[in-house]
Structure formats: C-alpha cells, structure tokens
Tab-separated table of C-alpha atoms in Angstrom:
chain	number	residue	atom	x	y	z
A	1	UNK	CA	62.247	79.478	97.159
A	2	UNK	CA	63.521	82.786	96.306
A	3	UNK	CA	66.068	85.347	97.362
A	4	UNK	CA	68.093	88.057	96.246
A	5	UNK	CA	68.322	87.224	92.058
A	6	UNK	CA	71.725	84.748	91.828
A	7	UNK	CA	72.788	83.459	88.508
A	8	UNK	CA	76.121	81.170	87.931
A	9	UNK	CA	76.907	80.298	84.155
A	10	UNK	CA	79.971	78.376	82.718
A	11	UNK	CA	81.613	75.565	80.931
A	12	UNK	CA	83.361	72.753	82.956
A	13	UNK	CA	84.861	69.030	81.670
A	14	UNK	CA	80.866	68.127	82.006
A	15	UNK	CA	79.783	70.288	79.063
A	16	UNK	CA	83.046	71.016	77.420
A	17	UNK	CA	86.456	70.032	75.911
A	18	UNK	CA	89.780	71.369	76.597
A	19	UNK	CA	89.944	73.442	73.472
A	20	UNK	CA	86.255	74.702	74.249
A	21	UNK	CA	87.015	75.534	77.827
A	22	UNK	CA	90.480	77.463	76.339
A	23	UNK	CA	87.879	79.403	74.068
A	24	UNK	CA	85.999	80.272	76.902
A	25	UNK	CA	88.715	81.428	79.329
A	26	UNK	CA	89.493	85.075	80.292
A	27	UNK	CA	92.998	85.982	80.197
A	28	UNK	CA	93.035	88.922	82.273
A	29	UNK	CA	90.699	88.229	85.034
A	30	UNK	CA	90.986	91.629	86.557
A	31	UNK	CA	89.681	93.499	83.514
A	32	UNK	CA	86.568	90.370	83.410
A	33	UNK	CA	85.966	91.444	86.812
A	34	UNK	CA	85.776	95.259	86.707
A	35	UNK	CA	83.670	94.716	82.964
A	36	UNK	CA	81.184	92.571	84.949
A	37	UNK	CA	81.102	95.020	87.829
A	38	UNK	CA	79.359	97.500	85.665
A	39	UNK	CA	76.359	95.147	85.032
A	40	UNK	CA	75.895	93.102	88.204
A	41	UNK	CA	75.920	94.726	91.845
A	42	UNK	CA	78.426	91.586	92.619
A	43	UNK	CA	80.597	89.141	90.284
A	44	UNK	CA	83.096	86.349	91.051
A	45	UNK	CA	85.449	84.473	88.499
A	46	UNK	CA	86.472	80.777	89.096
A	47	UNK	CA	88.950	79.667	86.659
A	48	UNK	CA	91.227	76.091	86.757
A	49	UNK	CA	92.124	73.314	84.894
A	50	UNK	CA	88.845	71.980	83.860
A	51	UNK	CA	86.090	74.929	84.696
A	52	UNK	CA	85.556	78.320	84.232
A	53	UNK	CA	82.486	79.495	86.034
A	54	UNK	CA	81.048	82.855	86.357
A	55	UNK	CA	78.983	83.645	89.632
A	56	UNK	CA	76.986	86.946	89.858
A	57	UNK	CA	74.302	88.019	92.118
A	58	UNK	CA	71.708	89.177	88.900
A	59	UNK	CA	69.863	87.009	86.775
A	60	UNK	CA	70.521	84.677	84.405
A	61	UNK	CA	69.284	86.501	81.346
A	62	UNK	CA	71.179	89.287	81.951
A	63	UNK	CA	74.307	87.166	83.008
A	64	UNK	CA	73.610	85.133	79.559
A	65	UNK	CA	73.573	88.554	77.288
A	66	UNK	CA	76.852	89.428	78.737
A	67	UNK	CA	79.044	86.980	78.247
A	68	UNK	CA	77.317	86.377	74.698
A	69	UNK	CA	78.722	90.251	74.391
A	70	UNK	CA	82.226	89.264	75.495
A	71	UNK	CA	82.219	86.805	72.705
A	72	UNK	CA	81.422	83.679	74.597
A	73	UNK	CA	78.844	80.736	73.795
A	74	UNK	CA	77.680	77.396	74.116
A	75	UNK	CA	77.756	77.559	78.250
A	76	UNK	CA	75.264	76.649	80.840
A	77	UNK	CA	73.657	79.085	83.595
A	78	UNK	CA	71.869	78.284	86.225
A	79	UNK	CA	69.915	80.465	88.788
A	80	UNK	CA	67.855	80.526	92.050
A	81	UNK	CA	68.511	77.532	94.129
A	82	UNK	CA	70.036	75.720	91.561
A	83	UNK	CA	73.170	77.864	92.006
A	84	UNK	CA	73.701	77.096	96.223
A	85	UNK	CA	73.188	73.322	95.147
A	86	UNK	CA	76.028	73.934	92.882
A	87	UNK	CA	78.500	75.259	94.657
A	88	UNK	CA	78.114	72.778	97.746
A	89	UNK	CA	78.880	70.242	94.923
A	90	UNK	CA	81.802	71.941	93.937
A	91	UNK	CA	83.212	72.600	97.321
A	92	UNK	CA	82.740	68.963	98.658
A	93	UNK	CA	84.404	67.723	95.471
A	94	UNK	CA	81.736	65.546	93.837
A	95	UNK	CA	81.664	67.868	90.845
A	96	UNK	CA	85.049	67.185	90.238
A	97	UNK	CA	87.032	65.870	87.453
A	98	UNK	CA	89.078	63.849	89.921
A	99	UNK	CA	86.045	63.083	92.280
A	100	UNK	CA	86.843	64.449	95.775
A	101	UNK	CA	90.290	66.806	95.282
A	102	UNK	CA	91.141	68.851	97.313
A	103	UNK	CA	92.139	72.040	95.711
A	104	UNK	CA	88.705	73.518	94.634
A	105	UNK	CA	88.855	74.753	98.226
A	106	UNK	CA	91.622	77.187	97.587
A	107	UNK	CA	90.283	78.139	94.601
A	108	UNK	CA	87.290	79.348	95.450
A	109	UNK	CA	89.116	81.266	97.961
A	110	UNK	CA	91.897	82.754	95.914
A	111	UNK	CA	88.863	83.012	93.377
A	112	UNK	CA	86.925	85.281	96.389
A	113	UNK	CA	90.172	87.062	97.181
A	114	UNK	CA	90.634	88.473	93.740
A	115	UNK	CA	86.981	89.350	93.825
A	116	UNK	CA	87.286	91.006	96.566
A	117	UNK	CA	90.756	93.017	95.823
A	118	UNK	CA	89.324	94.279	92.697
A	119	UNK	CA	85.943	95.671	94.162
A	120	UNK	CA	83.767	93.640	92.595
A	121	UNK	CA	82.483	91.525	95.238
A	122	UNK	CA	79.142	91.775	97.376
A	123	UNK	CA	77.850	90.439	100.458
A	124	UNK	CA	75.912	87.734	99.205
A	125	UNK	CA	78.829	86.427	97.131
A	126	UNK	CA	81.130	86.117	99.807
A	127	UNK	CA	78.549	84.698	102.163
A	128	UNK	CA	78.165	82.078	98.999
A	129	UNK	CA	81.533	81.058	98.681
A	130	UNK	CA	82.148	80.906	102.105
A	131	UNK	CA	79.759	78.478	103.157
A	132	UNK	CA	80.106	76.469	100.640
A	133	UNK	CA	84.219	76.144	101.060
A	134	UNK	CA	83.038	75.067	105.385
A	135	UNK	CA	80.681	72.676	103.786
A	136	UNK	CA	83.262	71.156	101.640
A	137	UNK	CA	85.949	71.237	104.536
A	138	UNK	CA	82.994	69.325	106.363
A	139	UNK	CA	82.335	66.634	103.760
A	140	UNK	CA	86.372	65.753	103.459
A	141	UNK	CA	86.430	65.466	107.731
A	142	UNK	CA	83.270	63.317	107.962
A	143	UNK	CA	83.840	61.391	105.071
A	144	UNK	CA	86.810	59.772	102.667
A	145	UNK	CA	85.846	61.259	99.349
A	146	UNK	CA	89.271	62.534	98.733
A	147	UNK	CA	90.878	58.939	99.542
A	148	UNK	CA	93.493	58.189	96.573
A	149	UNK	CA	94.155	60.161	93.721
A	150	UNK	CA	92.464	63.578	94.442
A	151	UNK	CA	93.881	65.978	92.424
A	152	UNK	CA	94.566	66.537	88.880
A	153	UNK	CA	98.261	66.124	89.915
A	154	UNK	CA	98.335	62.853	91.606
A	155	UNK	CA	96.013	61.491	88.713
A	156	UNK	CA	98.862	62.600	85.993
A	157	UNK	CA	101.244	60.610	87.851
A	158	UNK	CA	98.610	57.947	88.107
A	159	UNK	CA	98.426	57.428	84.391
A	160	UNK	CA	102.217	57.726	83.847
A	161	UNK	CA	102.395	54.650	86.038
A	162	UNK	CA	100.024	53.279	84.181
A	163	UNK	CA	101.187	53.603	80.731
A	164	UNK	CA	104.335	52.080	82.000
A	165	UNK	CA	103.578	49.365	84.107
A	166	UNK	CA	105.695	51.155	87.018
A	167	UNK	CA	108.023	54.462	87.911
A	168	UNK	CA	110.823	52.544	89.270
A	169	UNK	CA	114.208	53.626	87.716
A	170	UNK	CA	112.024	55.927	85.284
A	171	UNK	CA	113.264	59.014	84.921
A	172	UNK	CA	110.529	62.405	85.071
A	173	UNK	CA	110.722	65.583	84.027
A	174	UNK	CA	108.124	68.320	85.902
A	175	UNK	CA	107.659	71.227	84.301
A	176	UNK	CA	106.062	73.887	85.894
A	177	UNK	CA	106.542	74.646	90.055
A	178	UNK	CA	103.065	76.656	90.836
A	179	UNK	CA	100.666	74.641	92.806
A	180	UNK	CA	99.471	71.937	90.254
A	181	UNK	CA	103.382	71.554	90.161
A	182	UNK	CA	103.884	71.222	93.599
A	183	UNK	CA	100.925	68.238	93.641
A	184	UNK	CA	103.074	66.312	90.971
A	185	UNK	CA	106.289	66.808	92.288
A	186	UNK	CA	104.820	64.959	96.201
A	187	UNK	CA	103.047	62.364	94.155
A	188	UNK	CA	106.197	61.601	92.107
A	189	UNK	CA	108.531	61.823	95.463
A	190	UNK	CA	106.433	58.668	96.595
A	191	UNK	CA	107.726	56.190	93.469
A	192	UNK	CA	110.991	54.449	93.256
A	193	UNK	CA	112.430	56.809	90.721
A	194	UNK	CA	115.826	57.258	89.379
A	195	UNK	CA	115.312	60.753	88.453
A	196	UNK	CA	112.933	64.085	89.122
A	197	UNK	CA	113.947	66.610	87.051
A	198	UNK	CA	112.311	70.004	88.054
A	199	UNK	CA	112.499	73.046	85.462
A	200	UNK	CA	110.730	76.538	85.556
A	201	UNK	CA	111.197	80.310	84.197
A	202	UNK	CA	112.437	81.198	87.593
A	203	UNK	CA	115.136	78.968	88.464
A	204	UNK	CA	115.016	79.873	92.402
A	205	UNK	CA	111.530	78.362	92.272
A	206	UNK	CA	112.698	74.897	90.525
A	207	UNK	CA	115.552	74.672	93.408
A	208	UNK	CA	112.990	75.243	95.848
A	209	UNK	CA	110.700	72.244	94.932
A	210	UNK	CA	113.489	70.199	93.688
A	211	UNK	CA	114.758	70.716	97.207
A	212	UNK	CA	111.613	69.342	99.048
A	213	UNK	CA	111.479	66.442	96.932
A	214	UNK	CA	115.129	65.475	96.709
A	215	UNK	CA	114.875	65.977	92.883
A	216	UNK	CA	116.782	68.056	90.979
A	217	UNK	CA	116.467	71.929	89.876
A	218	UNK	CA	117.378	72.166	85.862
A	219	UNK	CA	117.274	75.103	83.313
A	220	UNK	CA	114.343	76.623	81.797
A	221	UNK	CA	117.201	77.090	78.409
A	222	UNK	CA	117.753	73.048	79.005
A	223	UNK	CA	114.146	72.264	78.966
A	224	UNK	CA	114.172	69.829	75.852
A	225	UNK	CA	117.741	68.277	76.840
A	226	UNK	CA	116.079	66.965	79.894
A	227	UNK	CA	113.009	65.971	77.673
A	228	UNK	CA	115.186	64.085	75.797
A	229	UNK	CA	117.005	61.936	79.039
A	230	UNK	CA	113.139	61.571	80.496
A	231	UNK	CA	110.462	58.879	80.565
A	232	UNK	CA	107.837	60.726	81.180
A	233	UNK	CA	107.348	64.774	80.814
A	234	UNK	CA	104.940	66.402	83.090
A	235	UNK	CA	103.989	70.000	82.220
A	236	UNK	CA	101.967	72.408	83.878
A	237	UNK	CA	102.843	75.739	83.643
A	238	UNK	CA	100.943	79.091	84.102
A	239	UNK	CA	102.282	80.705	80.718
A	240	UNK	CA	99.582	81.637	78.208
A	241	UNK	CA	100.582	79.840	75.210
A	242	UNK	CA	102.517	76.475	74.617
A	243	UNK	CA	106.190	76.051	75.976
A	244	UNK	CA	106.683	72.816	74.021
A	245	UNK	CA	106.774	72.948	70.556
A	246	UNK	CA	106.573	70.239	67.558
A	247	UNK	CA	109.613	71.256	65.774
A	248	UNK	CA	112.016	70.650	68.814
A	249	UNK	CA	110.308	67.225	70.463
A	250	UNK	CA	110.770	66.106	66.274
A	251	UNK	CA	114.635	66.545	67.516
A	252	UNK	CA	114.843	65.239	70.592
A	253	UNK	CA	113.363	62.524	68.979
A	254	UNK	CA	115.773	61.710	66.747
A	255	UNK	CA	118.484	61.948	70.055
A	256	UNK	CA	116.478	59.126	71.363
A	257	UNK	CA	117.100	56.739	68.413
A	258	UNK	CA	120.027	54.808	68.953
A	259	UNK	CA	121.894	53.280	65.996
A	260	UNK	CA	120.775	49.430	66.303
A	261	UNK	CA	117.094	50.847	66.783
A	262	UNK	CA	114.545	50.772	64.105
A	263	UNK	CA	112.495	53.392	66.274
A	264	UNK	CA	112.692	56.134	68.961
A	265	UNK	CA	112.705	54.934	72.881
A	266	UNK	CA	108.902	56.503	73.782
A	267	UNK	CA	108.301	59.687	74.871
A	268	UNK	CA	105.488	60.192	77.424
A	269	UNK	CA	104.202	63.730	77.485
A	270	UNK	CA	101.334	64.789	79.913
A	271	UNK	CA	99.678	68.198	79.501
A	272	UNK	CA	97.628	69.270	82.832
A	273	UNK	CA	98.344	72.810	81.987
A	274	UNK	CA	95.280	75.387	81.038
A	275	UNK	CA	96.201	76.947	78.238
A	276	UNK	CA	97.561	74.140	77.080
A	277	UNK	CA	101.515	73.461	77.432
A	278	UNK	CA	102.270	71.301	74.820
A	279	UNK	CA	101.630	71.839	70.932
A	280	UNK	CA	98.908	69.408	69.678
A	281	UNK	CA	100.935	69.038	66.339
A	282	UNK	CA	103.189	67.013	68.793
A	283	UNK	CA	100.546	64.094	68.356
A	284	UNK	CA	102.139	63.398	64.924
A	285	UNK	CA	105.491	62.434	66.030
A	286	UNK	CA	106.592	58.737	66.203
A	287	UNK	CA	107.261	57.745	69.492
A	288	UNK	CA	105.388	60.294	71.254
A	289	UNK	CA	102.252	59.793	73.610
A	290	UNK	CA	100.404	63.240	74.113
A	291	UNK	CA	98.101	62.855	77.182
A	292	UNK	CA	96.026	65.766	78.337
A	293	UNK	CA	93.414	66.400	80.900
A	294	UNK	CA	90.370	64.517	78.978
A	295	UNK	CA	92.677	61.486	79.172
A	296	UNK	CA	92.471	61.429	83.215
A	297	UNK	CA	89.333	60.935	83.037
A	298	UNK	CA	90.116	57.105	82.933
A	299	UNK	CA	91.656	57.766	86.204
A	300	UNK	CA	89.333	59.543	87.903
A	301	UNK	CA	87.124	56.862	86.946
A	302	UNK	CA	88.689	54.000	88.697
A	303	UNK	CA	88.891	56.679	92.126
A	304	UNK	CA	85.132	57.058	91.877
A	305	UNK	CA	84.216	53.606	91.760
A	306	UNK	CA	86.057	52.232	94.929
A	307	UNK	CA	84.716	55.798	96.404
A	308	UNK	CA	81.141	55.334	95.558
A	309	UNK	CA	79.523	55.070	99.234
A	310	UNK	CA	81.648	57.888	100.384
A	311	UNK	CA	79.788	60.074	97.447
A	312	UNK	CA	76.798	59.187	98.718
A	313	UNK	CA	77.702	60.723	102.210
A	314	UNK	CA	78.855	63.555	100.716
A	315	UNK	CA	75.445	64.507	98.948
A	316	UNK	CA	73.759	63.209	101.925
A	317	UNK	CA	75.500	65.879	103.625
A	318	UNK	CA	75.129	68.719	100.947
A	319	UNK	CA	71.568	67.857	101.178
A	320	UNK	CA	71.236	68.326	105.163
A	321	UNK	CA	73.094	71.991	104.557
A	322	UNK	CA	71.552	73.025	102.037
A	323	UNK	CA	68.232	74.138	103.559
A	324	UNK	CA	70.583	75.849	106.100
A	325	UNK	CA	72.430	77.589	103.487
A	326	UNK	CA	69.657	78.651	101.513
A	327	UNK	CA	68.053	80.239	104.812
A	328	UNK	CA	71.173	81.621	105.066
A	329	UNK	CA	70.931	83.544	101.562
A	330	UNK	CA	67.347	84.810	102.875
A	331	UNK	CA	68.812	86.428	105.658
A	332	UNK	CA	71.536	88.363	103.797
A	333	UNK	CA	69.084	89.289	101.663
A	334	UNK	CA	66.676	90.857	104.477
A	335	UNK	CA	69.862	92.653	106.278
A	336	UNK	CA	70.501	94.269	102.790
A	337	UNK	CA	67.148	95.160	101.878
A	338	UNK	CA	66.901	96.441	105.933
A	339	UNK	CA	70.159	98.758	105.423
A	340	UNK	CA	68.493	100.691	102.781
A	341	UNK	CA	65.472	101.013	105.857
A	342	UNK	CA	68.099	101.787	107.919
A	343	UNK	CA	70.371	103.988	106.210
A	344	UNK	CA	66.845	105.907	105.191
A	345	UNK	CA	65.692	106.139	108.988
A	346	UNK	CA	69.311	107.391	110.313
A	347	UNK	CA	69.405	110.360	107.800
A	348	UNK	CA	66.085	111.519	109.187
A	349	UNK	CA	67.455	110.762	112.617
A	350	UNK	CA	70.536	112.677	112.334
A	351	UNK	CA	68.750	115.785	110.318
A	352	UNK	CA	66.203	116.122	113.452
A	353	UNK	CA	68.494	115.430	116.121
A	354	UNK	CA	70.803	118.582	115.201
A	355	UNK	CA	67.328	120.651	114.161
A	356	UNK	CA	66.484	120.167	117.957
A	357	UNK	CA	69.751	120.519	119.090
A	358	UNK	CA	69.880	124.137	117.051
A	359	UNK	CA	66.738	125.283	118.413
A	360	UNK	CA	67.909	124.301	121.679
A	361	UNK	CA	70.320	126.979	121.449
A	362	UNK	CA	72.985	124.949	123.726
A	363	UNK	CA	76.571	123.529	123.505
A	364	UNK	CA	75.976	121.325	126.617
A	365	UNK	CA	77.548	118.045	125.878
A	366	UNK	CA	75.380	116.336	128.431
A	367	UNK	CA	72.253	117.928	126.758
A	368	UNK	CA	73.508	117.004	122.900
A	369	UNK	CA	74.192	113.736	124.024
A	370	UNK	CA	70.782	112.950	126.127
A	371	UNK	CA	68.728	114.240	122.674
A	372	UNK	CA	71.593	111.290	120.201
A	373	UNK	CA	70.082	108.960	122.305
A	374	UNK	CA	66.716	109.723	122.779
A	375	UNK	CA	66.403	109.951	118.875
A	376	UNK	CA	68.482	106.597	118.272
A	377	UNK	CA	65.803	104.933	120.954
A	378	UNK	CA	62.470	106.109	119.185
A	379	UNK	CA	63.809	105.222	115.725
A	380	UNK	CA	64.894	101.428	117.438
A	381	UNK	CA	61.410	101.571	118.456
A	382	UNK	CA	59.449	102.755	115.466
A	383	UNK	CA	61.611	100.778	113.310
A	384	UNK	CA	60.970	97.263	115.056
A	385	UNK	CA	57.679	95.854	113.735
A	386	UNK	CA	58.352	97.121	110.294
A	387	UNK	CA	61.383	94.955	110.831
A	388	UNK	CA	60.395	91.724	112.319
A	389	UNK	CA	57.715	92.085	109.141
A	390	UNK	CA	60.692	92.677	106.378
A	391	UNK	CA	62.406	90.045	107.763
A	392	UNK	CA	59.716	87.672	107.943
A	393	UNK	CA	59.225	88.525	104.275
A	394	UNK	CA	62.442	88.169	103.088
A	395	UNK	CA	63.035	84.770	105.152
A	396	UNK	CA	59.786	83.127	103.969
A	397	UNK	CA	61.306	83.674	100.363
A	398	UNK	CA	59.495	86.554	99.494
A	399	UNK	CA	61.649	88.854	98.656
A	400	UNK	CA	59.117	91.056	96.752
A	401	UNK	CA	57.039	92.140	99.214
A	402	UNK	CA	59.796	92.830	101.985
A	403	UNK	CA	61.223	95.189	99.304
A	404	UNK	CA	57.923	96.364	98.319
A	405	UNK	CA	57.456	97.445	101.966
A	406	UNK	CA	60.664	99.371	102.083
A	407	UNK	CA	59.786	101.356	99.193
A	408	UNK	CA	56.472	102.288	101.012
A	409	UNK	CA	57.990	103.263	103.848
A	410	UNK	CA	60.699	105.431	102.549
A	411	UNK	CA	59.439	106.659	98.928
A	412	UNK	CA	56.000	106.306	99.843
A	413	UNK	CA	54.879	104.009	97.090
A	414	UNK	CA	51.251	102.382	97.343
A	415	UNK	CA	51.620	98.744	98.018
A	416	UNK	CA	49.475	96.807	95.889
A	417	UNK	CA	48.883	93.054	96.172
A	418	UNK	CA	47.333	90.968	93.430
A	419	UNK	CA	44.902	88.482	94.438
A	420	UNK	CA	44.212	85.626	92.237
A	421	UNK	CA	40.889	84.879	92.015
C-alpha cells in the first residue's frame, strides 16, 4: 500500500507527560513551519493541550533527523498507511484525552489554515486533513461518541464537582477567555453557582464571556483577590509562562484563614493551560489542590466506559473510510506526478504552436487560434494512454513505476524493471 512518502511524528498524553509535551512544544509555530518547509515539499503543525504532532509529506527518517536537529526527542513517527489511520482517529475523537471532544475538528483546521498562510502546505496535506476532519464530522452525526463530557473544558468542571461533592453556592474563578475558556465558562453556566468570576489580559474579552454566561468580568490586576473569594480556580490561558505564582497563592492563603480556624478554607486550582498556568511549587502550600491535565484522565475515564459501544461504531466507521481515503491519497499522488507530464507536454506544445504560427507568416486570429487547438487536441491525444497507464500505476500503489514512466517520457531515462527470480 504505498503512495506519495507521508510521515507524522509526535508526542501526545499516550506517550508523554505534561512537562514532556511542554519540552516538546514550538513556541513560534510560524518560524517551525517555514524551518520545516526547507526539508519537506509539505509540513503541518498540530499543537493543543495534550499533543503536538508534526505531519509532513517525506519520510520518516528524514522527519526523525529533523526534529532530533531542533532539539527534540523521545517522540513517535509513523509513516505510510499508518499515518491516514491516524488521523481518522484523531478527527473522530477516539484518540482523545477526553474520548470523543469535539474541538480536534477546529484544530486541525486552524492547524491547516496556518499551514496554509505561511506557504508551507501541499496538496496532499490538505487533502489529508480534510478528509479526515468530514470523517470525524461523520462519526459525531452517526454516532454519540461525544455524549457527556467531551472536551478538556467540560471535564475540568467535571472534576471540580467532583472534588466537592457539588457546585451549588460555590463560587469559580475562570481564568483565561480563548476557546478552552469559553468551554468552561458554558459548562460552569449549567451548575447552581453563586458566583463566575471571569478575568483576562484584555478586559473587553472577560466582559464579553462574562456577559454570555451571566457571570461576572473582573481585573487581570485583581486576579489573586478573586482567587482568594473562590472555590475553585480554573485557568487556561494562552500566555507562555505561568500567571500564578507560589509566593502570592502562599498569601491568599493566609486571607483564607479565619481566626477560630486551625487551617486555610481549600483552595481548588485546575491547570488545563499548555504551557502550564500555574507554578508547580504551588503543590507545597497547605490547603491547596493543584490539578492539571494528567488528573482528567480519571474523568475521561468514566466518559469512555458508559461510551464504549459508541467507540466501537466509530472505528467501525474509520475502518469503512479508510480504504476510501487511502485511494484517495493514490489519486493525488497520480494528478501530481501527471502535472509534471503535463506541465512537460504544454511547454513543447506552446514552443511548436508559435514555431508554426511564425513560419506561417500570419496575424489571422482565426488561423492562430485553429493551430492552439489543433496542438492542445494531438497532445490530449498522445498524452491519453500514457495516462490511463500512470494512473493505473499510481492507484494500484505503485508509485515507483508511474514516476519511473514520467521520467522516461520526459528525460528519457531507460526504464528498467527487476525481476525476481
């Protein structure tokens, strides 16, 4: 089964912790893109919470030596039909942390966008992601794999509910308003709470998703006085480095210890952020409960087990698309290897044409156009068994051999076949 060389490689929360994946993250995924571009004729970044996955149309080894040259170790890569299977699990949402969320699909697209707006994308990339994000809007119409919690934001409020008991009359503090923000805030509008506090950099964002939920927009500058009147603290920013520190969550702390108390009232904190939001030093401090991404794994747990059957539709599913898809890689393969045919043929076409046309000694328009076409016609013509064979090649998974016959056709090298004895 081959086609045109595709290699993916990566760490997700399969093969790797938080800190690991944090290692293995590229800040500026512009610059990753247009480094990558230099090496592969096609490369594509995916980048969340729990993944970061590198897609190129190459091989593997070559895929392997670069990222080792940017630094980076210890991931997986996978190649030739391995990689299609993968994505169509990652679309549908069985590869998830929180088995069957929905936001994978946007970011694979906002993951294909950037590849795309930076120049660094190729057809067979964008036919990849493509049909794998219809196969995943597929799985979620024809089965309920993303029933319950199914994202990483509805599983954070999950297990703030329950490490309480319940929400009712709890008061929550949301930090962050980008998309994973957005997630928490609609789970969180659901409970009985007293309070939703909403805080970010840019207040006009807070008072917009304060407003949809009927919480309430605070300041970025009040961030740990509103830590300090919460139950629960839910951060997920996009900032690169921590916005909650040890030193100040040691004094709000010591607000929340009233006189008759011998301890602090508990402090739930709940880092979905990546980077990480919240200091790890914060671990240390009586009273407070650190939670971070590995910890919903408990959650997403629970979600899989009363979702079992519908996982089984869902491969069932990948599995009856994935022949489709692969023939579908084959094809893009043979138009690409046919442009360079193609492209080849026209030149000649267009050199001949206007050699005629010269000799003809005429500026008829009538006459000019009656030779365009005449030339266009016999090149269709010439050019249609060689294609229906390239094709055939390329779409039978031999990809060798319909390249092989383009170069003998347009650089006239000898095609030599091997036969095994």
């Amino acid at each position: 089964m081959t086609f045109a060389p595709l290699a993916l490689a990566g760490l997700s929360h399969h093969t790797a912790d938080i800190p690991a994946l944090e290692r293995f993250r590229f800040p500026d995924e512009e610059v990753f893109l247009q480094r990558a571009r230099e090496h592969f004729k096609g490369v594509l970044l995916l980048q969340t919470c729990n993944r970061v996955e590198v897609l190129v149309q190459g091989d593997g080894r070559m895929l392997a030596e670069f990222l080792h040259e940017q630094g980076k170790s210890g991931f997986f890569v996978l190649e030739g039909a391995a990689v299609p299977r993968h994505l169509l699990g990652l679309a549908a949402g069985v590869d998830s942390l929180i088995v069957g969320e929905d936001q994978i699909l946007g970011q694979l697209k906002r993951a294909l966008a950037l590849s795309q707006s930076t120049g660094t994308c190729c057809n067979l990339i964008e036919l990849c992601v493509t049909k794998a994000v219809h196969v995943g809007v597929r799985v979620r119409r024809l089965t309920d794999i993303n029933r319950g919690a199914v994202s990483i934001g509805s599983a954070a409020v999950g297990l703030a509910e329950q490490l309480l008991g319940t929400l009712k009359d709890r008061h929550i503090l949301v930090v962050g308003t980008g998309e994973m923000g957005m997630l928490v805030a609609q789970a969180l509008a659901a409970k009985d709470l007293t309070a939703i506090y909403v805080t970010n950099r840019t207040p006009e964002r807070a008072e917009i998703l304060a407003g949809k939920i009927g919480g309430k927009a605070v300041k970025f500058d009040d961030l740990y006085r509103y830590i300090a009147l919460s139950d629960v603290v839910i951060s997920c920013t996009a900032a690169p480095h921590p916005v909650i520190h040890a030193p100040e969550i040691g004094k709000v702390m010591e607000e929340r210890l009233w006189p008759l108390d011998v301890s602090p009232r508990h402090l739930i904190l709940i880092d979905i952020a990546q980077p990480r939001d919240i200091e790890e030093e914060i671990r240390s401090i009586e009273g407070v409960h650190l939670f971070t991404i590995d910890d919903l794994r408990q959650v997403s747990d629970a979600t899989l087990s009363s979702r079992k059957a519908e996982v089984d539709r869902a491969h069932a599913i990948i599995a009856e698309e994935f022949d489709q898809f692969v023939m579908q890689m084959k094809r893009s393969a043979a138009d690409e290897t046919l442009g360079l045919l193609y492209t080849w043929a026209e030149a000649i076409r267009t050199r001949e044409r206007d050699r005629a046309l010269h000799r003809l000694g005429t500026a008829d328009p009538r006459m000019a156009s009656v030779v365009d076409d005449l030339t266009r016609s016999m090149t269709k013509k010439l050019l249609s068994d060689m294609t229906v064979a390239i094709r055939a090649s390329a779409e039978c998974g031999d990809l060798t051999t319909a390249e092989a016959l383009v170069r003998a056709i347009t650089q006239g090298e000898p095609l030599c076949f091997r036969t095994d004895e």
